[in-house]
C-alpha cells in the first residue's frame, strides 16, 4: 500500500495484496454476529425486496448454473449493533491499521450468503471500478461467519496482482482481455475457518467459484479507506464516511451531511 507498511503484516500485504488473519474473531465474539447474520437474512427474505446479487455477464454464465443465487445487502451495521461493535473491535482495527495506517474510514459493508449447492460465483475482478479513490488506498476485509472451503466457493486471489494498477473494465461483468490472462481456475484458493478475516487491496484480482457443497457460506465484507484518501467525486456507491479509527482528513460540513 505504501512505504508506511513496515510491520510483518504490512510487508506481506504490500507484496501480496492480501493478508489472511486466522482466528481473528473468537468463538464468543462470533456467536452474536452469526445470530444477527441469520436474523438479517430472515428479514431480507420477508421484505419482498430483490436480494439476489448474482452478476450478469458471460463469465458468470460460464461458471454458474440456472438457479444459482447469492443473498446480499449493504451495511449490516444499519441492522445490528453487534456488527457495528465488530467493526470497532480493537483486534480487527489493529490489523487494518498495519495495512492502511492510523486513519481508517468505513466506506460500506456487505452481507453475502451463498446457499448450499446453488451459491452463485463472482468472476475474477478488481473492486476499484465500483468506488475509485484518489490515492487507491482502499481495502476490503472479509469476515467469515461460517467456514469457507473451495467446494463452498471461497475467495480466490492472484497474489501481487494489485501491482498491475487499475485495469480498465475489470469489474467482472464484461469481457476483458487482461482478465482473460488470469483465469479464476488458476487463482490462489484461500480456504478459511469461521472467525478468520481476509484483508485485500481493492486492486487485487479476486473472485469466487460457486458453492456446490451441502453447507451455506456466510460472509460480511467491510470496505475501508485511508482517512487521508477520499472517494472520487461523483461516485454514487454507498459511502458511509464513518471513522472507525483516527481521523477523516477530508470531512467537511457538506460531506458529513451527505446521504
XYZ file of N, CA and C in Angstrom:
777
model
N 0.825 -1.207 0.000
C 0.000 0.000 0.000
C 0.866 1.266 0.000
N 1.878 1.328 0.874
C 2.747 2.491 0.939
C 3.993 2.116 1.703
N 4.990 3.024 1.719
C 6.211 2.731 2.449
C 6.012 2.837 3.952
N 4.790 3.180 4.394
C 4.487 3.162 5.818
C 4.343 1.737 6.341
N 4.190 0.784 5.425
C 3.964 -0.602 5.819
C 5.293 -1.240 6.221
N 5.614 -1.186 7.494
C 6.898 -1.688 7.971
C 6.755 -2.912 8.863
N 5.536 -3.250 9.282
C 5.324 -4.416 10.121
C 5.318 -5.670 9.263
N 5.338 -6.829 9.914
C 5.280 -8.088 9.181
C 3.990 -8.184 8.364
N 2.870 -7.803 8.996
C 1.594 -7.821 8.276
C 1.629 -6.836 7.116
N 2.112 -5.631 7.391
C 2.167 -4.606 6.358
C 3.048 -4.998 5.190
N 4.200 -5.604 5.481
C 5.114 -6.022 4.417
C 4.495 -7.140 3.577
N 3.834 -8.096 4.239
C 3.186 -9.179 3.497
C 2.110 -8.611 2.587
N 1.310 -7.705 3.121
C 0.230 -7.120 2.324
C 0.802 -6.317 1.165
N 1.859 -5.555 1.435
C 2.487 -4.744 0.388
C 2.933 -5.615 -0.784
N 3.455 -6.779 -0.481
C 3.981 -7.672 -1.513
C 2.879 -8.459 -2.208
N 1.889 -8.925 -1.440
C 0.914 -9.885 -1.970
C -0.472 -9.313 -2.246
N -0.783 -8.174 -1.664
C -2.091 -7.568 -1.892
C -3.210 -8.180 -1.091
N -2.860 -9.058 -0.121
C -3.862 -9.635 0.775
C -3.171 -10.081 2.054
N -3.969 -10.326 3.095
C -3.452 -10.904 4.333
C -4.565 -11.703 4.991
N -4.269 -12.944 5.351
C -5.243 -13.837 5.975
C -5.001 -13.841 7.477
N -5.876 -13.188 8.234
C -5.791 -13.127 9.696
C -6.597 -14.289 10.271
N -5.914 -15.373 10.590
C -6.587 -16.583 11.039
C -7.005 -16.457 12.507
N -8.260 -16.855 12.787
C -8.766 -16.836 14.148
C -8.842 -15.460 14.765
N -9.033 -14.443 13.942
C -9.054 -13.070 14.465
C -10.236 -12.846 15.407
N -11.378 -13.498 15.116
C -12.544 -13.409 15.985
C -12.693 -14.721 16.746
N -12.821 -14.626 18.051
C -13.007 -15.814 18.882
C -14.426 -16.343 18.728
N -14.650 -17.550 19.229
C -15.987 -18.148 19.166
C -17.005 -17.286 19.895
N -16.606 -16.703 21.033
C -17.549 -15.863 21.795
C -17.841 -14.559 21.066
N -16.864 -14.022 20.336
C -17.108 -12.822 19.541
C -18.000 -13.128 18.346
N -17.794 -14.298 17.754
C -18.507 -14.643 16.528
C -19.961 -15.013 16.775
N -20.269 -15.570 17.941
C -21.619 -16.093 18.190
C -22.717 -15.046 17.967
N -22.630 -13.840 18.574
C -23.712 -12.867 18.323
C -23.736 -12.372 16.882
N -22.578 -12.368 16.214
C -22.542 -11.951 14.817
C -23.243 -12.968 13.928
N -23.038 -14.246 14.216
C -23.715 -15.298 13.451
C -25.221 -15.244 13.662
N -25.630 -15.017 14.915
C -27.066 -14.897 15.209
C -27.683 -13.742 14.444
N -27.016 -12.599 14.456
C -27.558 -11.427 13.772
C -27.456 -11.560 12.259
N -26.447 -12.261 11.765
C -26.370 -12.538 10.320
C -27.634 -13.264 9.870
N -27.980 -14.322 10.573
C -29.174 -15.096 10.207
C -30.441 -14.266 10.365
N -30.463 -13.415 11.364
C -31.638 -12.558 11.568
C -31.784 -11.561 10.412
N -30.656 -11.013 9.941
C -30.691 -10.102 8.795
C -31.212 -10.828 7.557
N -30.700 -12.036 7.314
C -31.148 -12.809 6.145
C -32.647 -13.067 6.215
N -33.140 -13.444 7.383
C -34.567 -13.677 7.542
C -35.383 -12.434 7.245
N -34.895 -11.295 7.722
C -35.591 -10.026 7.485
C -35.585 -9.676 5.998
N -34.468 -9.933 5.324
C -34.392 -9.676 3.884
C -35.376 -10.538 3.111
N -35.435 -11.810 3.463
C -36.317 -12.725 2.739
C -37.788 -12.370 2.946
N -38.112 -11.851 4.114
C -39.510 -11.450 4.373
C -39.871 -10.125 3.722
N -38.858 -9.356 3.342
C -39.108 -7.994 2.855
C -39.748 -7.955 1.471
N -39.522 -8.991 0.677
C -40.006 -8.974 -0.693
C -39.121 -8.185 -1.632
N -38.007 -7.640 -1.135
C -37.083 -6.887 -1.982
C -36.254 -7.831 -2.852
N -35.625 -7.261 -3.858
C -34.677 -8.012 -4.681
C -33.370 -8.123 -3.892
N -33.028 -9.325 -3.484
C -31.848 -9.502 -2.630
C -30.816 -10.436 -3.258
N -31.032 -10.843 -4.513
C -30.070 -11.684 -5.218
C -29.058 -10.782 -5.917
N -27.771 -10.957 -5.579
C -26.714 -10.116 -6.133
C -25.917 -10.820 -7.218
N -26.462 -11.885 -7.810
C -25.751 -12.600 -8.868
C -25.500 -11.667 -10.051
N -24.253 -11.638 -10.527
C -23.892 -10.778 -11.642
C -24.360 -11.364 -12.965
N -24.613 -10.494 -13.915
C -24.835 -10.899 -15.287
C -23.492 -10.909 -16.009
N -23.466 -11.500 -17.186
C -22.244 -11.494 -17.990
C -21.824 -12.896 -18.396
N -20.953 -12.945 -19.410
C -20.540 -14.222 -19.989
C -19.776 -15.088 -18.995
N -18.914 -14.467 -18.178
C -18.099 -15.256 -17.267
C -18.963 -15.856 -16.157
N -19.919 -15.097 -15.650
C -20.854 -15.662 -14.679
C -21.626 -16.816 -15.297
N -22.085 -16.627 -16.521
C -22.843 -17.684 -17.204
C -21.992 -18.935 -17.386
N -20.687 -18.763 -17.601
C -19.798 -19.914 -17.778
C -19.632 -20.696 -16.481
N -19.609 -19.992 -15.357
C -19.321 -20.621 -14.071
C -20.577 -21.089 -13.340
N -21.693 -20.454 -13.585
C -22.906 -20.694 -12.799
C -23.828 -21.706 -13.469
N -24.826 -22.123 -12.692
C -25.912 -22.944 -13.175
C -27.207 -22.156 -13.048
N -28.216 -22.577 -13.771
C -29.540 -21.970 -13.635
C -30.012 -22.139 -12.198
N -30.497 -21.067 -11.616
C -30.993 -21.121 -10.247
C -29.979 -20.724 -9.198
N -28.707 -20.548 -9.576
C -27.713 -20.072 -8.617
C -28.075 -18.659 -8.156
N -27.772 -18.365 -6.913
C -28.047 -17.035 -6.382
C -27.114 -16.744 -5.225
N -27.070 -15.481 -4.846
C -26.328 -15.073 -3.666
C -27.099 -13.951 -2.986
N -27.445 -14.141 -1.721
C -28.223 -13.152 -0.981
C -27.303 -12.039 -0.505
N -27.807 -10.812 -0.547
C -26.933 -9.655 -0.327
C -27.707 -8.484 0.255
N -27.032 -7.719 1.111
C -27.477 -6.381 1.489
C -26.256 -5.554 1.829
N -26.363 -4.257 1.651
C -25.326 -3.350 2.123
C -25.513 -3.068 3.620
N -24.414 -2.699 4.253
C -24.395 -2.018 5.549
C -25.120 -2.758 6.666
N -24.511 -3.871 7.078
C -25.090 -4.657 8.168
C -25.127 -3.881 9.478
N -24.272 -2.884 9.619
C -24.278 -2.069 10.845
C -25.551 -1.239 10.971
N -26.326 -1.128 9.893
C -27.614 -0.439 9.963
C -28.740 -1.364 10.413
N -28.425 -2.655 10.516
C -29.356 -3.641 11.046
C -29.014 -4.010 12.490
N -27.723 -4.058 12.813
C -27.268 -4.764 14.008
C -26.166 -4.000 14.734
N -26.365 -3.747 16.030
C -25.323 -3.130 16.851
C -24.132 -4.082 17.011
N -24.399 -5.384 17.053
C -23.305 -6.341 17.199
C -22.312 -6.216 16.052
N -22.806 -6.002 14.845
C -21.902 -5.863 13.715
C -21.145 -4.540 13.758
N -21.779 -3.487 14.218
C -21.039 -2.235 14.411
C -19.922 -2.434 15.423
N -20.216 -3.137 16.507
C -19.188 -3.433 17.505
C -18.015 -4.180 16.878
N -18.305 -5.113 15.974
C -17.248 -5.887 15.330
C -16.324 -4.992 14.511
N -16.895 -4.000 13.828
C -16.080 -3.098 13.012
C -15.226 -2.176 13.869
N -15.647 -1.970 15.123
C -14.908 -1.107 16.048
C -13.984 -1.897 16.978
N -13.945 -3.204 16.797
C -13.133 -4.064 17.661
C -11.648 -3.749 17.483
N -10.937 -3.643 18.590
C -9.527 -3.271 18.530
C -8.689 -4.294 17.763
N -8.967 -5.584 17.968
C -8.194 -6.596 17.258
C -8.355 -6.484 15.751
N -9.577 -6.272 15.302
C -9.863 -6.094 13.874
C -9.156 -4.847 13.343
N -9.286 -3.735 14.066
C -8.705 -2.478 13.594
C -7.192 -2.453 13.709
N -6.632 -3.206 14.649
C -5.171 -3.280 14.744
C -4.576 -3.858 13.462
N -5.214 -4.894 12.913
C -4.727 -5.466 11.655
C -4.940 -4.470 10.517
N -6.121 -3.857 10.463
C -6.389 -2.872 9.413
C -5.383 -1.725 9.466
N -4.999 -1.311 10.677
C -4.037 -0.213 10.804
C -2.655 -0.609 10.309
N -2.273 -1.864 10.497
C -0.983 -2.326 9.980
C -0.925 -2.187 8.457
N -2.084 -2.204 7.819
C -2.161 -2.150 6.361
C -2.427 -0.733 5.863
N -3.408 -0.055 6.462
C -3.839 1.253 5.971
C -3.161 2.422 6.655
N -2.744 2.237 7.900
C -2.284 3.346 8.702
C -3.309 3.715 9.754
N -3.059 4.778 10.526
C -3.861 5.064 11.721
C -5.249 5.627 11.468
N -5.517 6.093 10.253
C -6.805 6.715 9.944
C -7.617 5.776 9.058
N -8.715 5.252 9.611
C -9.488 4.205 8.926
C -10.946 4.634 8.838
N -11.443 4.748 7.621
C -12.811 5.210 7.378
C -13.612 4.072 6.734
N -14.787 3.828 7.275
C -15.683 2.826 6.703
C -16.346 3.376 5.447
N -16.179 2.666 4.335
C -16.899 3.027 3.115
C -18.268 2.359 3.111
N -18.305 1.050 3.267
C -19.564 0.325 3.404
C -19.253 -1.094 3.853
N -20.280 -1.804 4.242
C -20.161 -3.243 4.470
C -21.193 -3.952 3.602
N -20.969 -5.255 3.391
C -21.883 -6.055 2.571
C -22.018 -7.438 3.177
N -23.243 -7.922 3.263
C -23.523 -9.303 3.641
C -23.666 -10.131 2.377
N -23.023 -11.311 2.368
C -23.184 -12.271 1.282
C -23.494 -13.641 1.870
N -24.569 -14.249 1.403
C -24.875 -15.628 1.768
C -24.964 -16.452 0.489
N -24.043 -17.417 0.353
C -24.076 -18.342 -0.776
C -24.816 -19.598 -0.339
N -25.997 -19.835 -0.867
C -26.769 -21.013 -0.452
C -26.051 -22.319 -0.786
N -26.332 -23.335 0.007
C -25.781 -24.664 -0.255
C -26.204 -25.149 -1.638
N -25.252 -25.710 -2.355
C -25.446 -26.369 -3.650
C -25.790 -25.417 -4.793
N -26.189 -24.191 -4.499
C -26.632 -23.279 -5.558
C -26.203 -21.846 -5.273
N -24.987 -21.688 -4.746
C -24.466 -20.354 -4.466
C -23.732 -19.800 -5.669
N -24.110 -18.629 -6.104
C -23.571 -18.061 -7.336
C -22.098 -17.672 -7.189
N -21.355 -17.703 -8.299
C -19.957 -17.278 -8.285
C -19.818 -15.777 -8.455
N -18.612 -15.274 -8.185
C -18.212 -13.934 -8.589
C -16.986 -14.085 -9.491
N -17.080 -13.725 -10.761
C -15.932 -13.839 -11.651
C -14.754 -12.991 -11.172
N -13.564 -13.284 -11.686
C -12.367 -12.526 -11.341
C -12.573 -11.048 -11.687
N -12.157 -10.175 -10.748
C -12.369 -8.744 -10.955
C -11.513 -7.934 -9.983
N -11.470 -6.636 -10.196
C -10.977 -5.668 -9.224
C -12.164 -4.891 -8.684
N -12.014 -4.336 -7.475
C -13.117 -3.576 -6.877
C -13.110 -2.096 -7.258
N -11.971 -1.578 -7.690
C -11.874 -0.136 -7.879
C -12.910 0.454 -8.846
N -13.357 -0.264 -9.907
C -14.315 0.378 -10.803
C -15.614 0.789 -10.120
N -15.923 0.161 -8.994
C -17.194 0.436 -8.320
C -17.127 1.656 -7.404
N -15.943 1.944 -6.848
C -15.823 3.088 -5.921
C -14.365 3.540 -5.860
N -13.849 4.094 -6.972
C -12.441 4.506 -7.005
C -12.140 5.625 -6.006
N -10.946 5.561 -5.423
C -10.481 6.644 -4.560
C -9.303 7.350 -5.229
N -9.010 8.541 -4.776
C -7.983 9.343 -5.435
C -6.596 8.714 -5.320
N -6.303 8.085 -4.193
C -4.971 7.535 -3.954
C -4.929 6.004 -3.992
N -6.027 5.374 -4.305
C -6.126 3.907 -4.334
C -5.742 3.280 -3.002
N -6.125 3.929 -1.919
C -5.840 3.385 -0.584
C -7.140 2.853 0.030
N -7.678 1.864 -0.649
C -8.929 1.219 -0.242
C -8.669 -0.275 -0.105
N -9.172 -0.857 0.978
C -9.046 -2.295 1.187
C -10.408 -2.856 1.575
N -10.504 -4.179 1.483
C -11.675 -4.894 1.986
C -11.221 -5.902 3.025
N -12.134 -6.251 3.917
C -11.896 -7.312 4.895
C -13.105 -8.229 4.880
N -12.876 -9.510 4.591
C -13.970 -10.482 4.575
C -14.003 -11.187 5.922
N -15.065 -10.948 6.680
C -15.284 -11.615 7.962
C -16.026 -12.915 7.688
N -15.412 -14.020 8.045
C -16.005 -15.336 7.783
C -16.892 -15.749 8.955
N -18.193 -15.701 8.716
C -19.169 -16.102 9.736
C -19.290 -17.623 9.767
N -19.057 -18.246 8.632
C -19.010 -19.710 8.527
C -17.651 -20.096 7.967
N -17.358 -21.376 7.955
C -16.207 -21.862 7.209
C -16.418 -21.548 5.727
N -15.311 -21.515 4.989
C -15.388 -21.304 3.544
C -14.340 -22.183 2.885
N -14.778 -23.302 2.355
C -13.887 -24.223 1.654
C -13.937 -23.946 0.159
N -13.055 -24.604 -0.572
C -13.065 -24.466 -2.025
C -14.419 -24.894 -2.590
N -14.945 -26.017 -2.097
C -16.236 -26.504 -2.589
C -17.366 -25.528 -2.267
N -17.192 -24.734 -1.203
C -18.198 -23.756 -0.806
C -18.067 -22.435 -1.559
N -17.073 -22.345 -2.439
C -16.896 -21.114 -3.203
C -16.166 -20.045 -2.426
N -15.040 -20.404 -1.801
C -14.270 -19.442 -1.009
C -13.559 -18.443 -1.922
N -12.965 -17.439 -1.305
C -12.242 -16.404 -2.025
C -11.034 -16.995 -2.753
N -10.796 -16.489 -3.959
C -9.586 -16.788 -4.721
C -8.929 -15.475 -5.118
N -7.600 -15.431 -5.054
C -6.875 -14.210 -5.394
C -5.661 -14.539 -6.249
N -5.168 -13.521 -6.941
C -3.861 -13.590 -7.590
C -2.901 -12.742 -6.763
N -2.050 -13.388 -5.938
C -1.114 -12.628 -5.106
C -0.245 -11.694 -5.949
N -0.105 -10.467 -5.470
C 0.711 -9.477 -6.155
C 0.032 -8.768 -7.302
N -1.192 -9.149 -7.635
C -1.854 -8.562 -8.807
C -2.250 -7.103 -8.590
N -2.263 -6.647 -7.333
C -2.555 -5.228 -7.080
C -1.501 -4.328 -7.719
N -0.310 -4.891 -7.963
C 0.766 -4.111 -8.567
C 0.509 -3.816 -10.042
N -0.478 -4.485 -10.633
C -0.860 -4.188 -12.010
C -1.506 -2.816 -12.131
N -1.953 -2.267 -10.991
C -2.660 -0.993 -11.019
C -4.082 -1.163 -11.522
N -4.676 -0.060 -11.879
C -6.054 -0.101 -12.373
C -6.122 -0.743 -13.754
N -6.980 -1.733 -13.882
C -7.232 -2.379 -15.168
C -8.591 -1.891 -15.660
N -8.610 -1.204 -16.763
C -9.867 -0.666 -17.276
C -10.828 -1.805 -17.608
N -12.071 -1.640 -17.196
C -13.097 -2.635 -17.490
C -12.975 -3.907 -16.684
N -12.309 -3.828 -15.513
C -12.060 -5.032 -14.711
C -13.115 -5.229 -13.633
N -14.373 -4.913 -13.951
C -15.435 -5.050 -12.957
C -16.032 -6.450 -12.895
N -15.570 -7.355 -13.775
C -16.031 -8.735 -13.742
C -17.341 -8.997 -14.449
N -17.935 -7.963 -15.008
C -19.247 -8.111 -15.637
C -19.180 -8.076 -17.163
N -17.964 -7.910 -17.694
C -17.819 -7.772 -19.132
C -16.538 -8.461 -19.584
N -16.448 -8.734 -20.879
C -15.246 -9.342 -21.432
C -14.065 -8.404 -21.273
N -12.898 -8.976 -20.914
C -11.724 -8.146 -20.662
C -10.477 -8.965 -21.010
N -9.678 -8.470 -21.949
C -8.512 -9.215 -22.427
C -7.492 -9.426 -21.324
N -7.331 -8.445 -20.446
C -6.364 -8.593 -19.348
C -6.832 -9.653 -18.367
N -8.095 -9.604 -17.979
C -8.609 -10.594 -17.039
C -8.545 -11.998 -17.615
N -8.637 -12.115 -18.931
C -8.560 -13.433 -19.556
C -7.222 -14.109 -19.289
N -6.192 -13.322 -18.960
C -4.874 -13.886 -18.646
C -4.782 -14.368 -17.199
N -5.847 -14.116 -16.440
C -5.869 -14.509 -15.031
C -7.142 -15.317 -14.750
N -7.235 -16.522 -15.268
C -8.459 -17.315 -15.083
C -8.682 -17.664 -13.618
N -9.916 -17.654 -13.211
C -10.252 -17.916 -11.816
C -9.818 -19.318 -11.393
N -9.805 -20.248 -12.332
C -9.426 -21.624 -12.015
C -7.972 -21.730 -11.537
N -7.124 -20.771 -11.911
C -5.705 -20.825 -11.561
C -5.337 -19.905 -10.397
N -6.307 -19.200 -9.861
C -6.040 -18.275 -8.752
C -5.784 -19.036 -7.453
N -5.122 -18.371 -6.515
C -4.832 -18.965 -5.205
C -6.119 -19.132 -4.420
N -6.346 -20.317 -3.891
C -7.551 -20.638 -3.120
C -7.304 -20.295 -1.653
N -8.144 -19.440 -1.069
C -7.988 -19.028 0.322
C -9.116 -19.627 1.166
N -8.983 -20.894 1.498
C -9.959 -21.501 2.398
C -9.830 -20.858 3.778
N -10.949 -20.740 4.483
C -10.958 -20.045 5.769
C -11.890 -20.747 6.745
N -11.629 -20.525 8.009
C -12.485 -21.026 9.079
C -13.341 -19.887 9.616
N -14.461 -20.233 10.229
C -15.299 -19.221 10.882
C -14.448 -18.465 11.893
N -14.501 -17.130 11.848
C -13.685 -16.287 12.708
C -12.455 -15.731 12.031
N -12.074 -16.300 10.872
C -10.968 -15.746 10.092
C -11.424 -14.477 9.383
N -10.466 -13.583 9.127
C -10.727 -12.382 8.340
C -9.638 -12.265 7.278
N -10.039 -12.128 6.032
C -9.091 -11.953 4.935
C -9.180 -10.515 4.446
N -8.044 -9.813 4.502
C -7.933 -8.431 4.035
C -7.320 -8.439 2.637
N -7.819 -7.583 1.746
C -7.198 -7.486 0.426
C -7.382 -6.095 -0.165
N -6.433 -5.713 -1.014
C -6.432 -4.407 -1.685
C -7.521 -4.372 -2.742
N -8.085 -3.200 -2.979
C -9.178 -3.152 -3.952
C -8.700 -3.246 -5.394
N -7.362 -3.294 -5.598
C -6.809 -3.573 -6.920
C -6.426 -5.045 -7.098
N -6.457 -5.815 -6.029
C -6.113 -7.232 -6.117
C -7.169 -7.984 -6.917
N -6.715 -8.754 -7.898
C -7.647 -9.583 -8.670
C -8.187 -10.689 -7.773
N -9.499 -10.779 -7.689
C -10.130 -11.761 -6.808
C -11.483 -12.174 -7.376
N -11.982 -13.284 -6.867
C -13.283 -13.799 -7.266
C -13.585 -15.034 -6.450
N -14.676 -15.692 -6.758
C -15.034 -16.921 -6.046
C -15.872 -17.811 -6.945
N -15.701 -19.116 -6.768
C -16.440 -20.110 -7.535
C -17.808 -20.348 -6.895
N -18.689 -21.094 -7.547
C -19.996 -21.391 -6.959
C -19.863 -22.244 -5.698
N -20.886 -22.189 -4.869
C -20.989 -23.089 -3.718
C -21.718 -24.354 -4.174
N -20.988 -25.463 -4.258
C -21.585 -26.736 -4.648
C -21.605 -27.718 -3.477
N -21.323 -27.220 -2.278
C -21.324 -28.074 -1.091
C -22.727 -28.160 -0.509
N -22.860 -28.922 0.579
C -24.145 -29.002 1.280
C -24.193 -28.057 2.472
N -23.306 -27.062 2.489
C -23.235 -26.089 3.587
C -23.380 -24.675 3.039
N -24.015 -23.811 3.812
C -24.187 -22.412 3.427
C -22.932 -21.610 3.775
N -22.481 -20.808 2.851
C -21.311 -19.943 3.081
C -21.787 -18.547 3.465
N -21.288 -18.038 4.605
C -21.749 -16.765 5.146
C -20.553 -15.851 5.392
N -20.575 -14.683 4.788
C -19.506 -13.708 4.977
C -20.073 -12.294 5.039
N -19.310 -11.417 5.689
C -19.581 -9.981 5.655
C -18.294 -9.298 5.212
N -18.392 -8.489 4.171
C -17.254 -7.758 3.636
C -17.286 -6.326 4.145
N -16.143 -5.858 4.626
C -16.013 -4.500 5.168
C -15.054 -3.722 4.282
N -15.548 -2.696 3.607
C -14.720 -1.876 2.720
C -14.291 -0.630 3.483
N -12.978 -0.379 3.518
C -12.425 0.727 4.303
C -11.366 1.465 3.490
N -11.183 2.758 3.798
C -10.116 3.501 3.115
C -9.371 4.390 4.099
N -8.178 4.778 3.677
C -7.318 5.645 4.474
C -7.991 7.003 4.651
N -7.973 7.522 5.869
C -8.601 8.807 6.138
C -7.962 9.969 5.418
N -6.778 9.761 4.824
C -6.161 10.811 4.018
C -6.506 10.678 2.532
N -7.215 9.621 2.192
C -7.706 9.413 0.832
C -9.173 9.826 0.793
N -9.762 9.838 -0.388
C -11.197 10.082 -0.495
C -11.720 9.500 -1.800
N -13.002 9.201 -1.800
C -13.653 8.619 -2.970
C -13.741 9.670 -4.069
N -13.508 9.240 -5.297
C -13.549 10.151 -6.440
C -14.919 10.816 -6.520
N -14.908 12.096 -6.728
C -16.151 12.878 -6.765
C -17.085 12.358 -7.847
N -18.356 12.277 -7.487
C -19.374 11.846 -8.433
C -19.752 10.393 -8.320
N -18.998 9.607 -7.530
C -19.334 8.197 -7.365
C -20.588 8.075 -6.521
N -21.510 7.218 -6.939
C -22.809 7.119 -6.268
C -22.945 5.880 -5.382
N -21.891 5.074 -5.278
C -21.952 3.898 -4.411
C -22.074 4.354 -2.956
N -22.784 3.607 -2.106
C -22.876 3.991 -0.699
C -21.504 4.227 -0.090
N -21.323 5.376 0.552
C -20.075 5.734 1.217
C -20.441 6.274 2.595
N -20.271 5.435 3.620
C -20.718 5.800 4.964
C -19.867 6.899 5.589
N -18.586 6.985 5.209
C -17.668 8.006 5.744
C -17.593 7.972 7.277
N -17.764 6.799 7.833
C -17.741 6.653 9.297
C -16.317 6.342 9.740
N -15.776 7.153 10.631
C -14.413 6.955 11.105
C -14.399 5.813 12.125
N -13.672 4.752 11.779
C -13.531 3.616 12.686
C -12.342 3.793 13.620
N -11.328 4.502 13.140
C -10.149 4.793 13.961
C -9.455 6.020 13.371
N -8.976 6.892 14.251
C -8.195 8.028 13.791
C -9.044 9.184 13.309
N -8.822 9.622 12.063
C -9.372 10.888 11.586
C -9.692 10.816 10.106
N -10.763 11.509 9.703
C -11.085 11.706 8.297
C -10.607 13.102 7.910
N -9.510 13.173 7.165
C -8.863 14.447 6.866
C -9.613 15.272 5.828
N -10.582 14.682 5.157
C -11.321 15.400 4.118
C -12.778 15.652 4.506
N -13.138 15.366 5.732
C -14.511 15.615 6.159
C -14.811 17.113 6.139
N -16.037 17.441 5.783
C -16.495 18.825 5.759
C -17.942 18.854 6.209
N -18.460 20.031 6.404
C -19.860 20.146 6.798
C -20.747 19.502 5.730
N -20.440 19.750 4.468
C -21.247 19.207 3.378
C -21.138 17.685 3.318
N -19.912 17.153 3.415
C -19.742 15.705 3.296
C -20.334 14.990 4.498
N -20.256 15.604 5.661
C -20.808 14.970 6.858
C -22.324 14.886 6.814
N -22.939 15.781 6.049
C -24.392 15.793 5.948
C -24.907 15.020 4.745
N -23.979 14.556 3.894
C -24.403 13.885 2.673
C -25.064 12.556 2.987
N -26.068 12.196 2.175
C -26.783 10.937 2.364
C -25.881 9.767 2.023
